[in-house]
Coordinates of C-alpha atoms and ligand atoms in Angstrom, one line a residue:
X853 CA -19.1 -53.2 60.4
X854 CA -18.2 -52.0 56.9
X855 CA -16.6 -48.6 56.6
X856 CA -16.5 -46.9 53.3
X857 CA -13.1 -45.7 52.4
X858 CA -13.5 -42.8 50.0
X859 CA -10.8 -42.6 47.3
X860 CA -11.3 -38.9 47.1
X861 CA -12.2 -36.9 50.3
X862 CA -15.6 -35.5 50.4
X863 CA -15.8 -31.7 50.1
X864 CA -17.8 -30.1 52.9
X865 CA -19.1 -26.7 53.9
X866 CA -19.6 -25.9 57.5
X867 CA -22.8 -23.9 57.9
X868 CA -24.7 -22.4 60.8
X869 CA -27.4 -19.9 61.8
X870 CA -26.2 -17.5 64.5
X871 CA -29.0 -16.5 66.8
X872 CA -28.9 -13.2 68.8
X873 CA -28.3 -15.0 72.1
X874 CA -25.0 -16.5 70.8
X875 CA -21.9 -14.3 71.0
X876 CA -19.5 -14.1 68.1
X877 CA -16.7 -15.8 70.1
X878 CA -19.0 -18.7 71.0
X879 CA -20.3 -19.0 67.5
X880 CA -16.8 -19.1 66.0
X881 CA -15.5 -21.6 68.6
X882 CA -18.4 -24.0 67.8
X883 CA -17.8 -23.7 64.0
X884 CA -14.1 -24.3 64.4
X885 CA -15.0 -27.4 66.4
X886 CA -17.3 -28.5 63.6
X887 CA -14.4 -28.2 61.2
X888 CA -12.3 -30.4 63.4
X889 CA -15.1 -32.9 63.5
X890 CA -15.3 -32.8 59.7
X891 CA -11.5 -33.4 59.4
X892 CA -11.8 -36.3 61.8
X893 CA -14.3 -37.8 59.3
X894 CA -11.8 -37.3 56.5
X895 CA -13.7 -34.4 54.9
X896 CA -12.0 -31.5 53.2
X897 CA -13.6 -28.3 54.4
X898 CA -14.1 -26.1 51.3
X899 CA -15.7 -23.2 53.1
X900 CA -18.2 -21.8 55.6
X901 CA -21.6 -20.4 55.3
X902 CA -23.4 -18.5 58.0
X903 CA -26.5 -16.4 58.6
X904 CA -27.7 -14.2 61.4
X905 CA -31.3 -14.9 62.2
X906 CA -33.6 -14.5 65.2
X907 CA -34.1 -18.3 65.0
X908 CA -33.8 -21.3 62.8
X909 CA -36.2 -21.2 59.8
X910 CA -38.8 -23.8 60.7
X911 CA -39.0 -25.5 57.3
X912 CA -35.4 -25.7 56.2
X913 CA -33.1 -24.1 58.9
X914 CA -31.8 -21.2 56.7
X915 CA -34.1 -18.5 55.2
X916 CA -35.3 -18.8 51.6
X917 CA -32.8 -16.4 50.0
X918 CA -29.9 -17.9 51.9
X919 CA -30.8 -21.4 50.8
X920 CA -30.5 -20.3 47.2
X921 CA -27.1 -18.7 48.0
X922 CA -26.0 -22.0 49.6
X923 CA -27.1 -23.9 46.5
X924 CA -25.0 -21.7 44.3
X925 CA -22.0 -22.0 46.6
X926 CA -22.3 -25.7 46.6
X927 CA -22.4 -25.9 42.8
X928 CA -19.4 -23.5 42.4
X929 CA -17.2 -25.3 44.9
X930 CA -18.3 -28.8 43.9
X931 CA -19.3 -29.5 47.5
X932 CA -20.6 -33.0 48.5
X933 CA -22.0 -32.4 51.9
X934 CA -23.3 -29.5 54.0
X935 CA -22.5 -29.8 57.7
X936 CA -24.9 -27.9 59.9
X937 CA -23.7 -26.9 63.3
X938 CA -26.9 -27.6 65.2
X939 CA -29.2 -30.6 65.6
X940 CA -32.0 -29.9 63.2
X941 CA -35.3 -31.7 62.8
X942 CA -35.7 -34.5 60.2
X943 CA -37.9 -32.3 58.0
X944 CA -35.5 -29.4 58.1
X945 CA -32.7 -31.7 57.2
X946 CA -34.7 -33.3 54.4
X947 CA -35.9 -30.0 52.9
X948 CA -32.5 -28.3 53.1
X949 CA -30.9 -31.3 51.3
X950 CA -33.5 -31.2 48.6
X951 CA -33.1 -27.5 48.0
X952 CA -29.3 -27.3 48.0
X953 CA -29.0 -30.5 46.1
X954 CA -26.6 -32.4 48.3
X955 CA -26.3 -34.4 51.4
X956 CA -26.9 -32.5 54.7
X957 CA -25.5 -33.8 58.0
X958 CA -26.3 -32.0 61.3
X959 CA -23.9 -31.9 64.2
X960 CA -25.4 -34.9 65.9
X961 CA -25.1 -37.0 62.8
X962 CA -21.4 -36.0 62.4
X963 CA -20.6 -37.0 65.9
X964 CA -22.6 -40.2 65.6
X965 CA -20.7 -41.0 62.5
X966 CA -17.3 -40.5 64.2
X967 CA -18.4 -42.7 67.1
X968 CA -19.5 -45.3 64.6
X969 CA -16.2 -45.3 62.8
X970 CA -14.1 -45.3 66.0
X971 CA -16.1 -48.0 67.9
X972 CA -13.9 -51.1 68.0
X973 CA -15.2 -53.3 70.8
X974 CA -18.4 -55.2 70.5
X975 CA -19.7 -53.2 73.5
X976 CA -19.0 -49.8 72.0
X977 CA -20.4 -50.9 68.6
X978 CA -23.6 -52.0 70.1
X979 CA -23.9 -48.7 72.1
X980 CA -23.3 -46.6 69.0
X981 CA -25.6 -48.5 66.9
X982 CA -28.5 -48.0 69.4
X983 CA -27.8 -44.3 69.4
X984 CA -27.7 -44.2 65.6
X985 CA -30.9 -46.2 65.1
X986 CA -32.6 -43.8 67.5
X987 CA -31.4 -40.9 65.4
X988 CA -32.2 -42.5 62.0
X989 CA -35.7 -43.7 62.8
X990 CA -37.6 -40.4 62.5
X991 CA -35.5 -39.4 59.5
X992 CA -36.3 -42.5 57.6
X993 CA -40.0 -41.9 58.3
X994 CA -39.6 -38.4 57.0
X995 CA -37.9 -39.7 53.8
X996 CA -40.6 -42.4 53.3
X997 CA -43.3 -39.8 53.7
X998 CA -41.8 -37.6 51.1
X999 CA -40.9 -40.4 48.7
X1000 CA -44.4 -41.9 48.8
X1001 CA -45.4 -45.4 48.0
X1002 CA -43.8 -45.4 44.5
X1003 CA -40.3 -44.9 45.8
X1004 CA -40.1 -47.2 48.8
X1005 CA -36.6 -48.5 48.2
X1006 CA -35.0 -45.1 48.2
X1007 CA -33.1 -44.3 51.4
X1008 CA -32.9 -40.5 50.9
X1009 CA -32.4 -39.6 54.6
X1010 CA -30.3 -36.7 53.7
X1011 CA -27.5 -39.1 53.1
X1012 CA -25.8 -41.8 54.9
X1013 CA -22.3 -42.9 54.6
X1014 CA -22.7 -46.2 56.5
X1015 CA -23.9 -47.8 53.4
X1016 CA -26.2 -50.3 55.1
X1017 CA -29.7 -50.7 53.8
X1018 CA -31.2 -48.9 56.9
X1019 CA -33.6 -47.2 54.6
X1020 CA -35.4 -50.4 54.0
X1021 CA -35.9 -51.3 57.7
X1022 CA -39.3 -50.2 58.8
X1023 CA -40.0 -48.8 62.3
X1024 CA -40.8 -52.2 63.8
X1025 CA -37.6 -53.7 62.5
X1026 CA -35.7 -50.8 64.1
X1027 CA -37.5 -51.3 67.3
X1028 CA -36.7 -55.0 67.3
X1029 CA -33.0 -54.3 66.4
X1030 CA -32.7 -51.8 69.3
X1031 CA -34.3 -54.4 71.7
X1032 CA -31.9 -57.1 70.5
X1033 CA -28.9 -54.8 70.9
X1034 CA -30.1 -53.7 74.3
X1035 CA -30.2 -57.3 75.4
X1036 CA -26.7 -57.9 74.2
X1037 CA -25.6 -54.8 76.0
X1038 CA -27.3 -55.9 79.2
X1039 CA -25.5 -59.2 79.1
X1040 CA -22.2 -57.6 78.5
X1041 CA -23.0 -55.0 81.2
X1042 CA -23.6 -57.7 83.9
X1043 CA -20.3 -59.3 82.8
X1044 CA -18.6 -56.0 83.3
X1045 CA -20.2 -55.5 86.7
X1046 CA -18.9 -58.9 87.8
X1047 CA -15.4 -58.0 86.5
X1048 CA -15.5 -54.7 88.3
X1049 CA -16.7 -56.2 91.6
X1050 CA -13.9 -58.8 91.3
X1051 CA -11.4 -56.1 90.6
X1052 CA -12.6 -54.1 93.6
X1053 CA -12.1 -57.2 95.8
X1054 CA -8.6 -57.8 94.5
X1055 CA -7.3 -54.4 94.0
X1056 CA -9.0 -52.2 96.5
X1057 CA -10.5 -48.8 95.8
X1058 CA -7.7 -46.6 94.7
X1059 CA -9.2 -45.6 91.4
X1060 CA -8.5 -42.5 89.2
X1061 CA -10.4 -41.7 86.1
X1062 CA -9.3 -39.4 83.4
X1063 CA -12.2 -37.4 82.1
X1064 CA -12.6 -34.3 80.0
X1065 CA -13.2 -32.7 76.6
X1066 CA -12.3 -34.7 73.5
X1067 CA -8.6 -34.2 72.5
X1068 CA -7.6 -32.7 75.8
X1069 CA -4.8 -35.3 76.1
X1070 CA -6.4 -38.0 78.4
X1071 CA -5.0 -41.0 76.6
X1072 CA -1.6 -39.3 76.4
X1073 CA -1.6 -38.9 80.1
X1074 CA -2.9 -42.5 80.5
X1075 CA 0.1 -43.7 78.6
X1076 CA 2.5 -41.5 80.5
X1077 CA 1.1 -42.4 83.9
X1078 CA 0.8 -46.2 83.4
X1079 CA 3.2 -47.0 80.6
X1080 CA 0.4 -48.5 78.6
X1081 CA -0.3 -48.3 74.9
X1082 CA -3.5 -46.3 74.9
X1083 CA -4.5 -45.0 71.5
X1084 CA -3.4 -41.4 71.1
X1085 CA -4.5 -39.5 68.1
X1086 CA -5.0 -35.9 67.0
X1087 CA -8.6 -36.5 66.2
X1088 CA -11.8 -36.1 68.1
X1089 CA -13.2 -39.1 69.9
X1090 CA -10.2 -41.3 69.5
X1091 CA -11.1 -43.2 72.6
X1092 CA -14.5 -44.9 72.9
X1093 CA -13.7 -47.7 75.3
X1094 CA -12.7 -47.4 78.8
X1095 CA -9.3 -48.9 79.6
X1096 CA -7.9 -49.5 83.0
X1097 CA -4.2 -49.8 84.0
X1098 CA -2.2 -49.6 87.2
X1099 CA -0.2 -46.4 88.0
X1100 CA 3.4 -47.0 87.1
X1101 CA 5.8 -47.4 89.0
X1102 CA 3.4 -49.3 91.2
X1103 CA 2.3 -48.1 94.6
X1104 CA 0.6 -49.7 97.6
X1105 CA -2.3 -49.7 97.5
X1106 CA -2.1 -50.1 93.7
X1107 CA -3.8 -47.1 92.0
X1108 CA -5.8 -48.0 88.9
X1109 CA -6.2 -45.3 86.2
X1110 CA -8.9 -45.4 83.7
X1111 CA -9.2 -43.6 80.4
X1112 CA -12.6 -42.6 79.2
X1113 CA -14.5 -41.3 76.2
X1114 CA -14.2 -37.6 75.6
X1115 CA -17.0 -35.1 75.9
X1116 CA -18.1 -32.4 73.5
X1117 CA -20.6 -29.5 73.3
X1118 CA -24.0 -30.9 72.4
X1119 CA -23.0 -34.5 72.9
X1120 CA -26.0 -36.2 71.3
X1121 CA -28.4 -37.4 73.9
X1122 CA -28.5 -40.9 72.6
X1123 CA -24.8 -41.1 73.1
X1124 CA -24.8 -39.7 76.6
X1125 CA -27.3 -42.4 77.6
X1126 CA -25.4 -45.1 75.8
X1127 CA -22.0 -44.2 77.2
X1128 CA -23.3 -43.9 80.7
X1129 CA -22.3 -47.5 81.4
X1130 CA -18.9 -47.0 79.9
X1131 CA -18.6 -44.0 82.2
X1132 CA -19.6 -46.0 85.2
X1133 CA -15.8 -46.6 85.5
X1134 CA -15.5 -42.8 86.1
X1135 CA -18.3 -43.0 88.7
X1136 CA -16.5 -45.7 90.6
X1137 CA -13.3 -43.7 90.8
X1138 CA -12.4 -41.9 94.1
X1139 CA -10.7 -39.2 92.1
X1140 CA -11.4 -37.7 88.7
X1141 CA -8.6 -36.0 86.8
X1142 CA -10.5 -33.4 84.8
X1143 CA -8.1 -32.9 81.9
X1144 CA -8.3 -29.5 80.1
X1145 CA -6.4 -28.4 77.0
X1146 CA -4.9 -25.1 78.3
X1147 CA -3.8 -24.1 74.8
X1148 CA -7.3 -24.1 73.4
X1149 CA -8.8 -20.6 73.4
X1150 CA -12.2 -22.1 74.3
X1151 CA -11.0 -24.1 77.3
X1152 CA -13.4 -22.4 79.8
X1153 CA -16.4 -23.4 77.7
X1154 CA -14.9 -26.9 77.6
X1155 CA -14.6 -27.0 81.4
X1156 CA -18.2 -26.0 81.7
X1157 CA -19.4 -28.7 79.2
X1158 CA -17.4 -31.4 81.0
X1159 CA -18.9 -30.2 84.3
X1160 CA -22.4 -30.5 82.8
X1161 CA -21.9 -34.0 81.4
X1162 CA -20.4 -35.2 84.7
X1163 CA -23.4 -33.8 86.5
X1164 CA -25.7 -35.6 84.0
X1165 CA -24.1 -39.0 84.6
X1166 CA -24.2 -38.5 88.3
X1167 CA -20.5 -37.9 89.0
X1168 CA -20.9 -34.4 90.3
X1169 CA -19.7 -35.3 93.8
X1170 CA -16.7 -37.3 93.0
X1171 CA -13.5 -35.4 94.1
X1172 CA -12.0 -33.7 91.1
X1173 CA -8.5 -32.4 90.3
X1174 CA -8.3 -29.9 87.4
X1175 CA -5.4 -30.7 85.2
X1176 CA -4.4 -28.0 82.6
X1177 CA -2.5 -29.9 80.0
X1178 CA -0.6 -28.9 76.8
X1179 CA 0.8 -25.8 78.5
X1180 CA 3.9 -26.3 76.2
X1181 CA 1.6 -25.2 73.3
X1182 CA 0.1 -22.1 74.9
X1183 CA -1.9 -20.8 77.8
X1184 CA -1.1 -18.5 80.7
X1185 CA 0.1 -20.5 83.6
X1186 CA 0.1 -17.7 86.1
X1187 CA -3.5 -16.7 85.4
X1188 CA -4.7 -20.3 85.5
X1189 CA -3.1 -20.8 88.9
X1190 CA -4.6 -17.5 90.1
X1191 CA -8.1 -18.4 88.9
X1192 CA -8.3 -22.1 89.7
X1193 CA -7.0 -22.9 93.2
X1194 CA -5.6 -26.4 93.5
X1195 CA -5.1 -27.1 89.9
X1196 CA -2.2 -28.7 88.1
X1197 CA -0.7 -27.0 85.1
X1198 CA 1.5 -29.2 83.0
X1199 CA 2.5 -30.8 79.7
X1200 CA 2.1 -34.5 79.1
X1201 CA 5.2 -34.2 77.0
X1202 CA 7.4 -33.3 79.9
X1203 CA 8.5 -36.2 82.1
X1204 CA 9.0 -34.0 85.2
X1205 CA 5.4 -32.7 84.9
X1206 CA 4.0 -36.3 84.6
X1207 CA 6.0 -37.2 87.7
X1208 CA 4.4 -34.3 89.5
X1209 CA 0.9 -35.4 88.5
X1210 CA 1.7 -38.9 89.7
X1211 CA 2.8 -37.5 93.1
X1212 CA -0.4 -35.5 93.4
X1213 CA -2.4 -38.7 92.7
X1214 CA -0.4 -40.7 95.2
X1215 CA -0.8 -37.9 97.8
X1216 CA -4.5 -37.9 97.3
X1217 CA -4.8 -41.6 98.2
X1218 CA -2.2 -41.3 101.0
X1219 CA -4.2 -38.7 102.8
X1220 CA -7.3 -40.9 102.8
X1221 CA -5.4 -43.8 104.4
X1222 CA -6.0 -44.9 108.0
X1223 CA -4.0 -47.2 110.2
X1224 CA -5.6 -50.3 111.7
X1225 CA -4.8 -53.6 113.4
X1226 CA -6.1 -56.8 111.8
X1227 CA -6.2 -60.2 113.3
X1228 CA -5.6 -62.9 110.7
X1229 CA -6.4 -66.4 112.1
X1230 CA -4.2 -69.2 110.7
X1231 CA -7.4 -70.7 109.2
X1232 CA -7.8 -67.6 107.1
X1233 CA -4.4 -67.3 105.5
X1234 CA -6.0 -67.1 102.1
X1235 CA -6.8 -63.5 102.9
X1236 CA -3.1 -62.7 103.4
X1237 CA -2.6 -61.9 99.7
X1238 CA -5.5 -59.5 99.7
X1239 CA -4.2 -57.7 102.8
X1240 CA -0.8 -57.2 101.2
X1241 CA -2.3 -56.1 97.9
X1242 CA -4.6 -53.5 99.3
X1243 CA -2.7 -52.2 102.4
X1244 CA 0.8 -51.5 103.5
X1245 CA 1.7 -53.8 106.3
X1246 CA 3.6 -51.8 108.9
X1247 CA 4.1 -54.6 111.4
X1248 CA 3.3 -58.2 112.0
X1249 CA 3.2 -60.3 115.2
X1250 CA 2.3 -64.0 115.4
X1251 CA 0.7 -65.9 118.2
X1252 CA -0.8 -69.4 118.6
X1253 CA -4.1 -68.4 116.9
X1254 CA -2.9 -66.4 114.1
X1255 CA -1.1 -63.2 113.1
X1256 CA -1.7 -59.6 114.2
X1257 CA -1.0 -57.1 111.4
X1258 CA -0.7 -53.4 111.7
X1259 CA -1.7 -52.0 108.4
X1260 CA -2.3 -48.7 106.6
X1261 CA -4.9 -48.7 103.9
X1262 CA -8.1 -47.1 102.6
X1263 CA -10.9 -47.1 105.1
X1264 CA -13.1 -49.1 102.7
X1265 CA -10.5 -51.7 102.0
X1266 CA -9.9 -52.2 105.7
X1267 CA -13.7 -52.4 106.3
X1268 CA -14.0 -55.1 103.7
X1269 CA -11.1 -57.0 105.1
X1270 CA -12.7 -56.8 108.6
X1271 CA -15.9 -58.1 107.2
X1272 CA -14.2 -61.1 105.6
X1273 CA -12.0 -61.7 108.7
X1274 CA -15.1 -61.5 110.8
X1275 CA -16.5 -64.5 108.9
X1276 CA -13.3 -66.4 109.2
X1277 CA -13.3 -65.6 112.9
X1278 CA -16.8 -67.1 113.3
X1279 CA -15.6 -70.3 111.7
X1280 CA -12.7 -70.4 114.0
X1281 CA -14.9 -69.9 117.0
X1282 CA -17.1 -72.8 116.0
X1283 CA -14.3 -75.3 115.3
Ligands
GTP2536 N1 1.8 -30.3 72.6 C1 1.2 -31.2 73.3 N2 0.4 -32.0 72.7 C2 -0.3 -32.9 73.5 C3 -0.2 -32.9 74.9 N3 -1.0 -33.9 75.4 C4 -1.6 -34.5 74.3 N4 -1.2 -33.9 73.2 C5 -1.6 -34.2 71.8 O1 -3.0 -34.0 71.7 C6 -3.7 -34.9 70.8 C7 -4.8 -35.6 71.5 O2 -4.4 -36.4 72.6 P1 -5.2 -37.6 73.1 O3 -4.4 -38.1 74.3 O4 -5.5 -38.6 72.1 O5 -6.5 -36.9 73.6 P2 -7.8 -37.5 74.3 O6 -8.2 -36.6 75.4 O7 -7.5 -38.9 74.7 O8 -8.9 -37.5 73.1 P3 -10.2 -38.3 72.9 O9 -9.8 -39.8 73.1 O10 -10.5 -38.0 71.5 O11 -11.2 -37.9 73.8 C8 -2.6 -35.9 70.4 O12 -2.1 -35.4 69.2 C9 -1.5 -35.7 71.5 O13 -0.2 -36.0 71.0 C10 0.7 -31.9 75.5 O14 0.8 -31.8 76.8 N5 1.3 -31.1 74.7
MG2537 MG1 -8.4 -40.7 74.2

């Protein structure tokens, strides 16, 4: 997909209405985050604009007088785009854009745009496009309604930087396109499922997923734990695809680590739905490492948001280990330990800390292991590789019929081996 590379960065104002139910701290944290989102998009933030109000103005988000003020501010500061820190309705967005005289993007659109720019795999691109089309459809209708029949070609949806001729697609075309993309996704999804099932067979069930707020340091930890080349960047939503690598140095059973897409406050609903399948990796994990940026003043809110998203995708009951990262940058280690029992406080930049985290992961999987005796008939030697890959073999005796192996492994892995050996046993009995 084409990306427009602006020669000159767009100048933006971050803007928001503060309702009485929102504390100053919460309000500021959210605005700061919007600034970071804007920077991730390459915008230059020229200023901020806020209003205290009992609620959003129904027609155009800000009150009448404030809209005029915003228009003047936009003119004076040569601003190209107003970023609104809420999801607003298509008509609010349209009216506000018209009155202040420049593009208006709401929080949802900003996040969708970042996802759009960062999506690199076919899978992620299709997911993001579905979410974007779902978001755009009602806005294009709004624009078409305003423009009337004379001006059908105009795409004035409050501005788009994707540059495609979305404005010309009518509703039916959007529906068709979504259906087409969904079909593509379904096909890719069943492929993924097969791959995952195969991997489970081969590798067993020792799976860890790194989850958490965007920019917490998940990919950095992924690299440190697995020696892989995961993309690390000081921008929001650097990672959109799940990657899976083995814990390094290797352990038996092999522990697989997956890196996942980051979460954020008010993650657009379309995206939560579309990234569910990507996050299935997280659901399949036996352990979630919930990574938190301990140096961020708003870390508690971020923990809560991550908890909500995990609940929403159905991963509430997966065992979780809280990992407070970036402690080298700030944060109060003693109070974190006092408040959160059983957490890890660390810096991904310190090797000894990463080693400690690795030990905690290994210990988690060790404690679940059980010992068992398996009978491996000579006719079923093809399962030998699988036994050695998924269990530690403590002892082996051979007799005329086959080998008796004493192993230690995950209960599920042993259960599956038993099942397969059972089949082999039947064959032996018949022959
Ligand atoms: N000082 C310090 N910086 C860190 C630490 N861990 C990560 N970082 C930095 O934090 C930024 C974000 O790290 P990533 O690993 O990309 O974060 P992420 O959680 O994968 O982010 P998303 O993919 O956007 O969800 C990068 O600039 C890292 O270098 C740490 O322990 N200490
Ligand atoms: Mg990442």
